[in-house]
PDB file of C-alpha atoms and ligand atoms in Angstrom:
ATOM      1  CA  MET H   1     -45.970 -14.587 -38.003  1.00 69.00           C
ATOM      2  CA  PRO H   2     -43.141 -12.123 -38.748  1.00 90.00           C
ATOM      3  CA  THR H   3     -43.249  -8.521 -37.667  1.00 98.00           C
ATOM      4  CA  ALA H   4     -44.531  -5.331 -39.329  1.00 98.00           C
ATOM      5  CA  LEU H   5     -43.072  -1.889 -38.586  1.00 98.00           C
ATOM      6  CA  VAL H   6     -45.397   1.111 -39.000  1.00 98.00           C
ATOM      7  CA  THR H   7     -44.223   4.735 -38.813  1.00 98.00           C
ATOM      8  CA  GLY H   8     -46.626   7.458 -37.708  1.00 98.00           C
ATOM      9  CA  ALA H   9     -48.543   4.767 -35.848  1.00 98.00           C
ATOM     10  CA  SER H  10     -49.852   6.959 -33.021  1.00 97.00           C
ATOM     11  CA  SER H  11     -52.810   8.381 -34.977  1.00 97.00           C
ATOM     12  CA  GLY H  12     -54.794   8.413 -38.214  1.00 98.00           C
ATOM     13  CA  LEU H  13     -53.809   6.065 -41.024  1.00 98.00           C
ATOM     14  CA  GLY H  14     -50.764   4.693 -39.174  1.00 98.00           C
ATOM     15  CA  ALA H  15     -52.833   3.623 -36.159  1.00 98.00           C
ATOM     16  CA  GLU H  16     -55.288   1.977 -38.562  1.00 98.00           C
ATOM     17  CA  PHE H  17     -52.470   0.150 -40.413  1.00 98.00           C
ATOM     18  CA  ALA H  18     -51.371  -1.153 -37.004  1.00 98.00           C
ATOM     19  CA  ARG H  19     -54.900  -2.332 -36.104  1.00 98.00           C
ATOM     20  CA  GLN H  20     -55.502  -4.102 -39.429  1.00 98.00           C
ATOM     21  CA  LEU H  21     -52.051  -5.748 -39.517  1.00 98.00           C
ATOM     22  CA  ALA H  22     -52.516  -6.956 -35.927  1.00 98.00           C
ATOM     23  CA  ALA H  23     -55.966  -8.309 -36.827  1.00 98.00           C
ATOM     24  CA  ALA H  24     -54.218 -10.330 -39.557  1.00 97.00           C
ATOM     25  CA  GLY H  25     -51.822 -11.726 -36.923  1.00 97.00           C
ATOM     26  CA  TRP H  26     -48.734  -9.571 -37.448  1.00 98.00           C
ATOM     27  CA  ASP H  27     -46.538  -8.650 -34.503  1.00 98.00           C
ATOM     28  CA  LEU H  28     -45.806  -4.922 -34.554  1.00 98.00           C
ATOM     29  CA  VAL H  29     -43.192  -2.243 -34.007  1.00 98.00           C
ATOM     30  CA  LEU H  30     -44.912   1.139 -33.727  1.00 98.00           C
ATOM     31  CA  VAL H  31     -42.913   4.316 -34.470  1.00 98.00           C
ATOM     32  CA  ALA H  32     -43.757   8.003 -33.830  1.00 98.00           C
ATOM     33  CA  ARG H  33     -42.460  10.835 -31.616  1.00 98.00           C
ATOM     34  CA  ASP H  34     -45.097  10.888 -28.850  1.00 97.00           C
ATOM     35  CA  VAL H  35     -44.269   7.909 -26.640  1.00 97.00           C
ATOM     36  CA  ASP H  36     -47.423   8.220 -24.496  1.00 98.00           C
ATOM     37  CA  ARG H  37     -49.701   8.097 -27.526  1.00 97.00           C
ATOM     38  CA  LEU H  38     -47.675   5.198 -28.947  1.00 98.00           C
ATOM     39  CA  GLU H  39     -48.045   3.257 -25.673  1.00 98.00           C
ATOM     40  CA  THR H  40     -51.804   3.909 -25.723  1.00 97.00           C
ATOM     41  CA  ALA H  41     -52.060   2.700 -29.328  1.00 97.00           C
ATOM     42  CA  ALA H  42     -49.932  -0.352 -28.479  1.00 98.00           C
ATOM     43  CA  ALA H  43     -52.084  -1.219 -25.434  1.00 97.00           C
ATOM     44  CA  GLU H  44     -55.254  -0.962 -27.537  1.00 97.00           C
ATOM     45  CA  VAL H  45     -53.843  -3.339 -30.173  1.00 97.00           C
ATOM     46  CA  ARG H  46     -52.507  -5.822 -27.571  1.00 97.00           C
ATOM     47  CA  ALA H  47     -55.920  -5.893 -25.860  1.00 96.00           C
ATOM     48  CA  ALA H  48     -57.747  -6.579 -29.121  1.00 97.00           C
ATOM     49  CA  HIS H  49     -55.352  -9.094 -30.717  1.00 96.00           C
ATOM     50  CA  LYS H  50     -52.932 -11.736 -29.467  1.00 92.00           C
ATOM     51  CA  VAL H  51     -49.815 -10.133 -30.946  1.00 97.00           C
ATOM     52  CA  THR H  52     -46.574  -8.679 -29.607  1.00 98.00           C
ATOM     53  CA  VAL H  53     -46.385  -4.890 -29.935  1.00 98.00           C
ATOM     54  CA  ASP H  54     -43.148  -2.937 -29.361  1.00 98.00           C
ATOM     55  CA  VAL H  55     -42.907   0.832 -29.270  1.00 98.00           C
ATOM     56  CA  LEU H  56     -39.981   2.754 -30.787  1.00 98.00           C
ATOM     57  CA  ALA H  57     -40.117   6.501 -30.140  1.00 98.00           C
ATOM     58  CA  ALA H  58     -38.220   8.329 -32.885  1.00 98.00           C
ATOM     59  CA  ASP H  59     -38.316  11.699 -34.631  1.00 98.00           C
ATOM     60  CA  LEU H  60     -37.845  10.760 -38.289  1.00 98.00           C
ATOM     61  CA  VAL H  61     -36.811  14.307 -39.191  1.00 98.00           C
ATOM     62  CA  THR H  62     -33.552  13.640 -37.353  1.00 98.00           C
ATOM     63  CA  ASP H  63     -30.565  11.511 -38.394  1.00 98.00           C
ATOM     64  CA  ASP H  64     -30.611   9.789 -35.024  1.00 98.00           C
ATOM     65  CA  GLY H  65     -34.329   8.921 -35.266  1.00 98.00           C
ATOM     66  CA  CYS H  66     -33.940   7.485 -38.777  1.00 98.00           C
ATOM     67  CA  ALA H  67     -30.801   5.566 -37.771  1.00 98.00           C
ATOM     68  CA  ARG H  68     -32.514   3.917 -34.787  1.00 98.00           C
ATOM     69  CA  VAL H  69     -35.482   2.775 -36.893  1.00 98.00           C
ATOM     70  CA  ALA H  70     -33.126   1.625 -39.673  1.00 98.00           C
ATOM     71  CA  SER H  71     -31.234  -0.456 -37.081  1.00 98.00           C
ATOM     72  CA  ARG H  72     -34.468  -2.173 -36.062  1.00 98.00           C
ATOM     73  CA  LEU H  73     -35.228  -2.906 -39.744  1.00 98.00           C
ATOM     74  CA  ALA H  74     -31.845  -4.665 -39.993  1.00 98.00           C
ATOM     75  CA  ALA H  75     -32.275  -6.650 -36.751  1.00 97.00           C
ATOM     76  CA  ASP H  76     -34.137  -9.799 -35.625  1.00 95.00           C
ATOM     77  CA  PRO H  77     -36.905 -10.806 -35.490  1.00 96.00           C
ATOM     78  CA  PRO H  78     -37.069  -9.815 -39.163  1.00 98.00           C
ATOM     79  CA  ILE H  79     -39.427  -7.117 -40.363  1.00 98.00           C
ATOM     80  CA  GLY H  80     -41.693  -8.583 -43.052  1.00 98.00           C
ATOM     81  CA  VAL H  81     -43.679  -5.410 -43.724  1.00 98.00           C
ATOM     82  CA  LEU H  82     -42.488  -1.792 -43.498  1.00 98.00           C
ATOM     83  CA  VAL H  83     -45.216   0.866 -43.666  1.00 99.00           C
ATOM     84  CA  ASN H  84     -43.627   4.284 -44.269  1.00 99.00           C
ATOM     85  CA  ASN H  85     -46.676   6.264 -43.212  1.00 98.00           C
ATOM     86  CA  ALA H  86     -45.462   9.244 -41.112  1.00 98.00           C
ATOM     87  CA  GLY H  87     -45.887  12.465 -43.074  1.00 98.00           C
ATOM     88  CA  VAL H  88     -46.831  16.129 -42.764  1.00 96.00           C
ATOM     89  CA  GLY H  89     -48.146  18.945 -44.961  1.00 94.00           C
ATOM     90  CA  THR H  90     -47.620  22.660 -44.278  1.00 88.00           C
ATOM     91  CA  TYR H  91     -50.619  24.084 -46.209  1.00 87.00           C
ATOM     92  CA  ARG H  92     -48.833  27.452 -46.149  1.00 89.00           C
ATOM     93  CA  ALA H  93     -47.697  29.632 -49.038  1.00 90.00           C
ATOM     94  CA  PHE H  94     -44.173  28.854 -50.167  1.00 93.00           C
ATOM     95  CA  GLY H  95     -41.999  31.754 -49.032  1.00 92.00           C
ATOM     96  CA  GLU H  96     -44.319  32.457 -46.076  1.00 91.00           C
ATOM     97  CA  ALA H  97     -43.727  29.190 -44.251  1.00 89.00           C
ATOM     98  CA  GLU H  98     -40.251  29.174 -42.685  1.00 94.00           C
ATOM     99  CA  LEU H  99     -37.587  27.408 -44.726  1.00 96.00           C
ATOM    100  CA  GLU H 100     -37.021  25.108 -41.750  1.00 96.00           C
ATOM    101  CA  ALA H 101     -40.651  23.888 -41.936  1.00 95.00           C
ATOM    102  CA  GLU H 102     -40.288  23.170 -45.664  1.00 96.00           C
ATOM    103  CA  GLU H 103     -37.025  21.296 -45.060  1.00 97.00           C
ATOM    104  CA  GLN H 104     -38.483  19.271 -42.194  1.00 97.00           C
ATOM    105  CA  GLN H 105     -41.386  18.336 -44.450  1.00 97.00           C
ATOM    106  CA  LEU H 106     -38.956  17.004 -47.056  1.00 98.00           C
ATOM    107  CA  ASP H 107     -36.867  15.281 -44.370  1.00 98.00           C
ATOM    108  CA  LEU H 108     -39.926  13.380 -43.115  1.00 98.00           C
ATOM    109  CA  ASN H 109     -41.890  12.808 -46.341  1.00 98.00           C
ATOM    110  CA  VAL H 110     -38.883  11.998 -48.553  1.00 98.00           C
ATOM    111  CA  ARG H 111     -35.559  11.491 -46.768  1.00 98.00           C
ATOM    112  CA  ALA H 112     -36.936   9.239 -44.006  1.00 98.00           C
ATOM    113  CA  VAL H 113     -38.827   7.176 -46.617  1.00 99.00           C
ATOM    114  CA  LEU H 114     -35.607   6.816 -48.641  1.00 98.00           C
ATOM    115  CA  ARG H 115     -33.546   5.797 -45.608  1.00 98.00           C
ATOM    116  CA  LEU H 116     -36.031   3.353 -44.128  1.00 99.00           C
ATOM    117  CA  THR H 117     -36.827   1.783 -47.502  1.00 99.00           C
ATOM    118  CA  HIS H 118     -33.080   1.351 -48.066  1.00 98.00           C
ATOM    119  CA  ALA H 119     -32.691  -0.404 -44.712  1.00 98.00           C
ATOM    120  CA  ALA H 120     -35.753  -2.591 -45.311  1.00 98.00           C
ATOM    121  CA  VAL H 121     -34.845  -3.622 -48.871  1.00 98.00           C
ATOM    122  CA  THR H 122     -31.244  -4.393 -47.807  1.00 98.00           C
ATOM    123  CA  ALA H 123     -32.601  -6.800 -45.186  1.00 98.00           C
ATOM    124  CA  MET H 124     -35.521  -8.225 -47.199  1.00 98.00           C
ATOM    125  CA  ARG H 125     -33.765  -8.901 -50.496  1.00 98.00           C
ATOM    126  CA  PRO H 126     -31.405 -11.660 -49.272  1.00 98.00           C
ATOM    127  CA  ARG H 127     -34.429 -13.317 -47.621  1.00 97.00           C
ATOM    128  CA  GLY H 128     -36.369 -13.040 -50.887  1.00 98.00           C
ATOM    129  CA  ASP H 129     -39.435 -11.870 -49.001  1.00 97.00           C
ATOM    130  CA  GLY H 130     -40.938  -8.604 -47.794  1.00 98.00           C
ATOM    131  CA  ARG H 131     -43.337  -5.753 -48.441  1.00 98.00           C
ATOM    132  CA  VAL H 132     -42.678  -2.021 -48.350  1.00 98.00           C
ATOM    133  CA  VAL H 133     -45.800   0.156 -48.217  1.00 99.00           C
ATOM    134  CA  ASN H 134     -45.110   3.863 -48.812  1.00 98.00           C
ATOM    135  CA  VAL H 135     -48.026   6.124 -47.963  1.00 98.00           C
ATOM    136  CA  SER H 136     -48.063   8.778 -50.673  1.00 98.00           C
ATOM    137  CA  SER H 137     -51.055  10.889 -51.753  1.00 98.00           C
ATOM    138  CA  VAL H 138     -53.221  11.809 -54.724  1.00 98.00           C
ATOM    139  CA  ALA H 139     -51.586  15.222 -54.163  1.00 96.00           C
ATOM    140  CA  GLY H 140     -48.520  13.739 -55.879  1.00 97.00           C
ATOM    141  CA  PHE H 141     -50.425  13.477 -59.189  1.00 97.00           C
ATOM    142  CA  VAL H 142     -51.292  17.175 -59.404  1.00 96.00           C
ATOM    143  CA  PRO H 143     -49.516  20.521 -58.827  1.00 95.00           C
ATOM    144  CA  ARG H 144     -51.221  21.933 -55.716  1.00 92.00           C
ATOM    145  CA  PRO H 145     -50.523  25.669 -55.326  1.00 92.00           C
ATOM    146  CA  GLY H 146     -51.659  25.635 -51.679  1.00 89.00           C
ATOM    147  CA  ASN H 147     -49.324  22.826 -50.628  1.00 91.00           C
ATOM    148  CA  VAL H 148     -46.386  23.099 -52.997  1.00 95.00           C
ATOM    149  CA  THR H 149     -43.647  21.155 -51.206  1.00 96.00           C
ATOM    150  CA  TYR H 150     -46.128  18.524 -50.057  1.00 96.00           C
ATOM    151  CA  SER H 151     -47.339  17.789 -53.627  1.00 97.00           C
ATOM    152  CA  ALA H 152     -43.765  17.521 -54.831  1.00 98.00           C
ATOM    153  CA  SER H 153     -42.732  15.302 -51.922  1.00 98.00           C
ATOM    154  CA  LYS H 154     -45.581  12.872 -52.626  1.00 98.00           C
ATOM    155  CA  ALA H 155     -44.791  12.844 -56.370  1.00 98.00           C
ATOM    156  CA  TRP H 156     -41.325  11.688 -55.297  1.00 98.00           C
ATOM    157  CA  VAL H 157     -42.752   8.965 -53.028  1.00 98.00           C
ATOM    158  CA  THR H 158     -45.009   7.617 -55.790  1.00 98.00           C
ATOM    159  CA  ILE H 159     -42.392   7.540 -58.554  1.00 98.00           C
ATOM    160  CA  PHE H 160     -39.715   6.229 -56.183  1.00 98.00           C
ATOM    161  CA  SER H 161     -42.006   3.362 -55.122  1.00 98.00           C
ATOM    162  CA  GLU H 162     -43.099   2.486 -58.654  1.00 98.00           C
ATOM    163  CA  ALA H 163     -39.529   2.580 -59.981  1.00 98.00           C
ATOM    164  CA  LEU H 164     -38.223   0.473 -57.091  1.00 98.00           C
ATOM    165  CA  SER H 165     -41.022  -2.053 -57.553  1.00 98.00           C
ATOM    166  CA  LEU H 166     -39.842  -2.488 -61.165  1.00 98.00           C
ATOM    167  CA  GLN H 167     -36.245  -2.930 -60.048  1.00 98.00           C
ATOM    168  CA  LEU H 168     -37.275  -5.541 -57.457  1.00 98.00           C
ATOM    169  CA  ALA H 169     -39.570  -7.521 -59.785  1.00 98.00           C
ATOM    170  CA  GLY H 170     -39.049 -11.250 -59.211  1.00 97.00           C
ATOM    171  CA  SER H 171     -37.034 -10.712 -56.006  1.00 98.00           C
ATOM    172  CA  GLY H 172     -39.874 -11.603 -53.616  1.00 98.00           C
ATOM    173  CA  VAL H 173     -39.843  -8.041 -52.265  1.00 98.00           C
ATOM    174  CA  SER H 174     -42.691  -5.742 -53.305  1.00 98.00           C
ATOM    175  CA  VAL H 175     -43.046  -1.975 -52.989  1.00 98.00           C
ATOM    176  CA  THR H 176     -46.433  -0.239 -53.080  1.00 98.00           C
ATOM    177  CA  ALA H 177     -47.271   3.475 -53.101  1.00 98.00           C
ATOM    178  CA  VAL H 178     -50.632   3.933 -51.378  1.00 98.00           C
ATOM    179  CA  CYS H 179     -52.139   7.240 -52.548  1.00 98.00           C
ATOM    180  CA  PRO H 180     -55.140   8.314 -50.472  1.00 98.00           C
ATOM    181  CA  GLY H 181     -57.345  11.325 -51.154  1.00 97.00           C
ATOM    182  CA  PHE H 182     -58.693  13.478 -48.316  1.00 96.00           C
ATOM    183  CA  THR H 183     -59.065  11.194 -45.299  1.00 97.00           C
ATOM    184  CA  HIS H 184     -60.455  11.929 -41.848  1.00 96.00           C
ATOM    185  CA  THR H 185     -57.381  11.940 -39.543  1.00 96.00           C
ATOM    186  CA  GLU H 186     -55.474  14.585 -37.556  1.00 95.00           C
ATOM    187  CA  PHE H 187     -53.453  15.555 -40.649  1.00 94.00           C
ATOM    188  CA  HIS H 188     -55.233  18.813 -41.588  1.00 93.00           C
ATOM    189  CA  GLU H 189     -55.756  19.881 -37.982  1.00 92.00           C
ATOM    190  CA  ARG H 190     -51.989  19.565 -37.356  1.00 92.00           C
ATOM    191  CA  ALA H 191     -51.404  21.862 -40.352  1.00 89.00           C
ATOM    192  CA  SER H 192     -54.144  24.293 -39.174  1.00 89.00           C
ATOM    193  CA  ALA H 193     -55.613  23.954 -42.672  1.00 89.00           C
ATOM    194  CA  ASP H 194     -59.126  25.239 -43.397  1.00 89.00           C
ATOM    195  CA  MET H 195     -60.780  22.314 -45.168  1.00 89.00           C
ATOM    196  CA  SER H 196     -64.325  23.723 -45.143  1.00 90.00           C
ATOM    197  CA  SER H 197     -64.394  24.017 -48.960  1.00 88.00           C
ATOM    198  CA  VAL H 198     -63.882  20.256 -49.402  1.00 91.00           C
ATOM    199  CA  PRO H 199     -67.303  18.579 -49.794  1.00 92.00           C
ATOM    200  CA  GLU H 200     -68.092  15.644 -47.520  1.00 93.00           C
ATOM    201  CA  ARG H 201     -68.337  13.237 -50.490  1.00 93.00           C
ATOM    202  CA  MET H 202     -64.589  13.754 -51.075  1.00 94.00           C
ATOM    203  CA  TRP H 203     -63.607  12.512 -47.612  1.00 97.00           C
ATOM    204  CA  LEU H 204     -62.488   8.927 -47.088  1.00 98.00           C
ATOM    205  CA  ASP H 205     -62.567   6.780 -43.969  1.00 98.00           C
ATOM    206  CA  ALA H 206     -59.132   5.624 -42.749  1.00 98.00           C
ATOM    207  CA  ARG H 207     -60.412   2.042 -42.355  1.00 98.00           C
ATOM    208  CA  ASP H 208     -61.369   1.834 -46.053  1.00 98.00           C
ATOM    209  CA  VAL H 209     -58.094   3.449 -47.216  1.00 98.00           C
ATOM    210  CA  VAL H 210     -55.988   1.002 -45.197  1.00 98.00           C
ATOM    211  CA  ARG H 211     -58.067  -2.052 -46.144  1.00 98.00           C
ATOM    212  CA  GLU H 212     -57.689  -1.326 -49.861  1.00 98.00           C
ATOM    213  CA  GLY H 213     -54.043  -0.237 -49.503  1.00 98.00           C
ATOM    214  CA  LEU H 214     -53.046  -3.418 -47.669  1.00 98.00           C
ATOM    215  CA  ALA H 215     -54.971  -5.650 -50.090  1.00 98.00           C
ATOM    216  CA  ASP H 216     -53.120  -4.022 -53.011  1.00 98.00           C
ATOM    217  CA  ALA H 217     -49.763  -4.279 -51.182  1.00 98.00           C
ATOM    218  CA  PHE H 218     -50.220  -7.986 -50.374  1.00 98.00           C
ATOM    219  CA  ARG H 219     -50.963  -8.758 -54.017  1.00 98.00           C
ATOM    220  CA  GLY H 220     -47.761  -6.882 -54.942  1.00 97.00           C
ATOM    221  CA  ALA H 221     -49.365  -3.943 -56.772  1.00 98.00           C
ATOM    222  CA  PRO H 222     -46.926  -1.031 -57.288  1.00 98.00           C
ATOM    223  CA  LEU H 223     -49.682   1.589 -56.959  1.00 98.00           C
ATOM    224  CA  SER H 224     -52.849   1.780 -54.867  1.00 98.00           C
ATOM    225  CA  VAL H 225     -55.368   4.613 -55.147  1.00 98.00           C
ATOM    226  CA  PRO H 226     -58.103   3.739 -52.640  1.00 98.00           C
ATOM    227  CA  SER H 227     -61.749   4.344 -53.658  1.00 98.00           C
ATOM    228  CA  LYS H 228     -63.425   4.486 -57.059  1.00 97.00           C
ATOM    229  CA  ARG H 229     -63.870   8.261 -56.908  1.00 97.00           C
ATOM    230  CA  TYR H 230     -60.141   8.978 -56.449  1.00 98.00           C
ATOM    231  CA  LYS H 231     -59.167   6.313 -59.034  1.00 98.00           C
ATOM    232  CA  ALA H 232     -61.396   8.185 -61.488  1.00 98.00           C
ATOM    233  CA  LEU H 233     -59.943  11.593 -60.537  1.00 96.00           C
ATOM    234  CA  VAL H 234     -56.353  10.369 -60.888  1.00 97.00           C
ATOM    235  CA  GLY H 235     -57.247   8.838 -64.272  1.00 97.00           C
ATOM    236  CA  VAL H 236     -58.737  12.140 -65.477  1.00 97.00           C
ATOM    237  CA  ALA H 237     -55.796  14.182 -64.106  1.00 96.00           C
ATOM    238  CA  GLY H 238     -53.359  11.930 -65.985  1.00 96.00           C
ATOM    239  CA  ALA H 239     -55.301  12.221 -69.246  1.00 98.00           C
ATOM    240  CA  LEU H 240     -55.668  16.017 -69.217  1.00 97.00           C
ATOM    241  CA  PRO H 241     -53.149  18.212 -71.057  1.00 97.00           C
ATOM    242  CA  ARG H 242     -50.861  19.756 -68.408  1.00 97.00           C
ATOM    243  CA  PRO H 243     -51.946  23.372 -69.158  1.00 97.00           C
ATOM    244  CA  VAL H 244     -55.584  22.370 -68.551  1.00 97.00           C
ATOM    245  CA  LEU H 245     -54.659  20.547 -65.327  1.00 96.00           C
ATOM    246  CA  ARG H 246     -52.657  23.577 -64.137  1.00 96.00           C
ATOM    247  CA  ALA H 247     -55.602  25.895 -64.903  1.00 96.00           C
ATOM    248  CA  ILE H 248     -57.935  23.666 -62.842  1.00 95.00           C
ATOM    249  CA  MET H 249     -55.478  23.506 -59.938  1.00 95.00           C
ATOM    250  CA  ALA H 250     -54.934  27.281 -60.049  1.00 94.00           C
ATOM    251  CA  ARG H 251     -58.709  27.779 -59.618  1.00 90.00           C
ATOM    252  CA  ARG H 252     -58.957  25.232 -56.789  1.00 78.00           C
ATOM    253  CA  GLY H 253     -56.100  26.882 -54.895  1.00 67.00           C
ATOM    254  CA  MET H 254     -55.367  23.890 -52.636  1.00 62.00           C
TER     255      MET H 254
HETATM  256  P1  NAP Y 301     -51.924  12.164 -38.750  1.00 58.34           P
HETATM  257  O1  NAP Y 301     -53.189  11.667 -38.139  1.00 58.34           O
HETATM  258  O2  NAP Y 301     -51.520  13.591 -38.501  1.00 58.34           O
HETATM  259  O3  NAP Y 301     -50.727  11.183 -38.353  1.00 58.34           O
HETATM  260  C1  NAP Y 301     -49.382  11.503 -38.616  1.00 58.34           C
HETATM  261  C2  NAP Y 301     -48.502  10.517 -37.870  1.00 58.34           C
HETATM  262  O4  NAP Y 301     -47.139  10.809 -38.183  1.00 58.34           O
HETATM  263  C3  NAP Y 301     -48.639  10.614 -36.358  1.00 58.34           C
HETATM  264  O5  NAP Y 301     -48.570   9.319 -35.816  1.00 58.34           O
HETATM  265  C4  NAP Y 301     -47.426  11.428 -35.946  1.00 58.34           C
HETATM  266  O6  NAP Y 301     -47.077  11.091 -34.600  1.00 58.34           O
HETATM  267  C5  NAP Y 301     -46.395  10.949 -36.971  1.00 58.34           C
HETATM  268  N1  NAP Y 301     -45.309  11.896 -37.175  1.00 58.34           N
HETATM  269  C6  NAP Y 301     -45.396  13.214 -37.497  1.00 58.34           C
HETATM  270  N2  NAP Y 301     -44.188  13.774 -37.545  1.00 58.34           N
HETATM  271  C7  NAP Y 301     -43.293  12.788 -37.252  1.00 58.34           C
HETATM  272  C8  NAP Y 301     -41.875  12.746 -37.123  1.00 58.34           C
HETATM  273  N3  NAP Y 301     -41.119  13.857 -37.308  1.00 58.34           N
HETATM  274  N4  NAP Y 301     -41.285  11.570 -36.806  1.00 58.34           N
HETATM  275  C9  NAP Y 301     -42.033  10.454 -36.609  1.00 58.34           C
HETATM  276  N5  NAP Y 301     -43.375  10.437 -36.704  1.00 58.34           N
HETATM  277  C10 NAP Y 301     -44.001  11.590 -37.018  1.00 58.34           C
HETATM  278  O7  NAP Y 301     -51.998  12.096 -40.357  1.00 58.34           O
HETATM  279  P2  NAP Y 301     -52.425  10.924 -41.369  1.00 58.34           P
HETATM  280  O8  NAP Y 301     -53.449  11.494 -42.249  1.00 58.34           O
HETATM  281  O9  NAP Y 301     -52.713   9.652 -40.674  1.00 58.34           O
HETATM  282  O10 NAP Y 301     -51.081  10.852 -42.223  1.00 58.34           O
HETATM  283  C11 NAP Y 301     -50.443   9.626 -42.529  1.00 58.34           C
HETATM  284  C12 NAP Y 301     -49.910   9.687 -43.949  1.00 58.34           C
HETATM  285  O11 NAP Y 301     -51.017   9.790 -44.868  1.00 58.34           O
HETATM  286  C13 NAP Y 301     -49.007  10.891 -44.256  1.00 58.34           C
HETATM  287  O12 NAP Y 301     -47.876  10.453 -44.982  1.00 58.34           O
HETATM  288  C14 NAP Y 301     -49.873  11.784 -45.125  1.00 58.34           C
HETATM  289  O13 NAP Y 301     -49.103  12.569 -46.007  1.00 58.34           O
HETATM  290  C15 NAP Y 301     -50.715  10.751 -45.862  1.00 58.34           C
HETATM  291  N6  NAP Y 301     -51.965  11.246 -46.429  1.00 58.34           N
HETATM  292  C16 NAP Y 301     -52.940  11.757 -45.628  1.00 58.34           C
HETATM  293  C17 NAP Y 301     -54.105  12.230 -46.202  1.00 58.34           C
HETATM  294  C18 NAP Y 301     -55.235  12.796 -45.381  1.00 58.34           C
HETATM  295  O14 NAP Y 301     -56.136  13.450 -45.960  1.00 58.34           O
HETATM  296  N7  NAP Y 301     -55.271  12.559 -44.073  1.00 58.34           N
HETATM  297  C19 NAP Y 301     -54.286  12.170 -47.600  1.00 58.34           C
HETATM  298  C20 NAP Y 301     -53.260  11.661 -48.377  1.00 58.34           C
HETATM  299  C21 NAP Y 301     -52.101  11.186 -47.788  1.00 58.34           C
HETATM  300  P3  NAP Y 301     -46.205  12.034 -33.613  1.00 58.34           P
HETATM  301  O15 NAP Y 301     -46.764  13.421 -33.722  1.00 58.34           O
HETATM  302  O16 NAP Y 301     -46.358  11.402 -32.268  1.00 58.34           O
HETATM  303  O17 NAP Y 301     -44.788  11.923 -34.099  1.00 58.34           O
END
């Protein structure tokens, strides 16, 4: 089995991507900043599955962190699946959050995805085989006033992935944007976001999101919106006139 590289693999969706890929027999390279948590995640996966798991500690906001992960994507043994999963949201009013926080959000959610996808596609294309899975969000389909830069960053990830999948059609390399809705992970806690207004029925389980996202990626789908309820919401959002969609989002606030 070739190897899969997962960013943001120390918690939430990334840790679940690692578990499900390992269960399918993939060797792994796990990337995040916190080396202790990465080692714990790696030990858990090694104990549960007979696969090789390497840990690569890297801050993907930095040039050095991106360059070290890009080097691994270009090296042997070849990476057959790249999951660009690491991402953050600020959930703070634009202009109130420091500019540095907004820039770091773009660096991680957009620039790192661009750089690592570039490294992966450069290596995969001559082999005629590979999968890039870019974790985006349903937030990229709507203008969210409470998470402005985040919405825009995920719109970029989705369109980038869809456009690249068209360019790579027939090459043996597929690109999939996986767009989850609200999912129980550490994401909102890290952003100190108050999510009490989001009803329980709108929350997804990371296992279901990753199962559906991987199934869509392995059949080469350019876009994956896990769960029927979020597929329906994205369909409605796309069909609404933009002024109506903006009015709804203005009322929702987040
Ligand atoms: P999470 O539990 O907070 O996990 C985020 C992961 O990213 C952690 O492993 C974290 O590890 C890593 N990370 C953060 N900053 C990093 C950096 N600068 N360099 C390298 N790694 C970094 O959140 P999650 O929900 O699983 O988020 C995964 C993806 O899903 C994100 O792209 C997010 O936008 C997307 N998403 C989440 C939701 C949701 O409701 N949870 C919905 C839609 C989309 P370290 O702190 O150790 O670096």
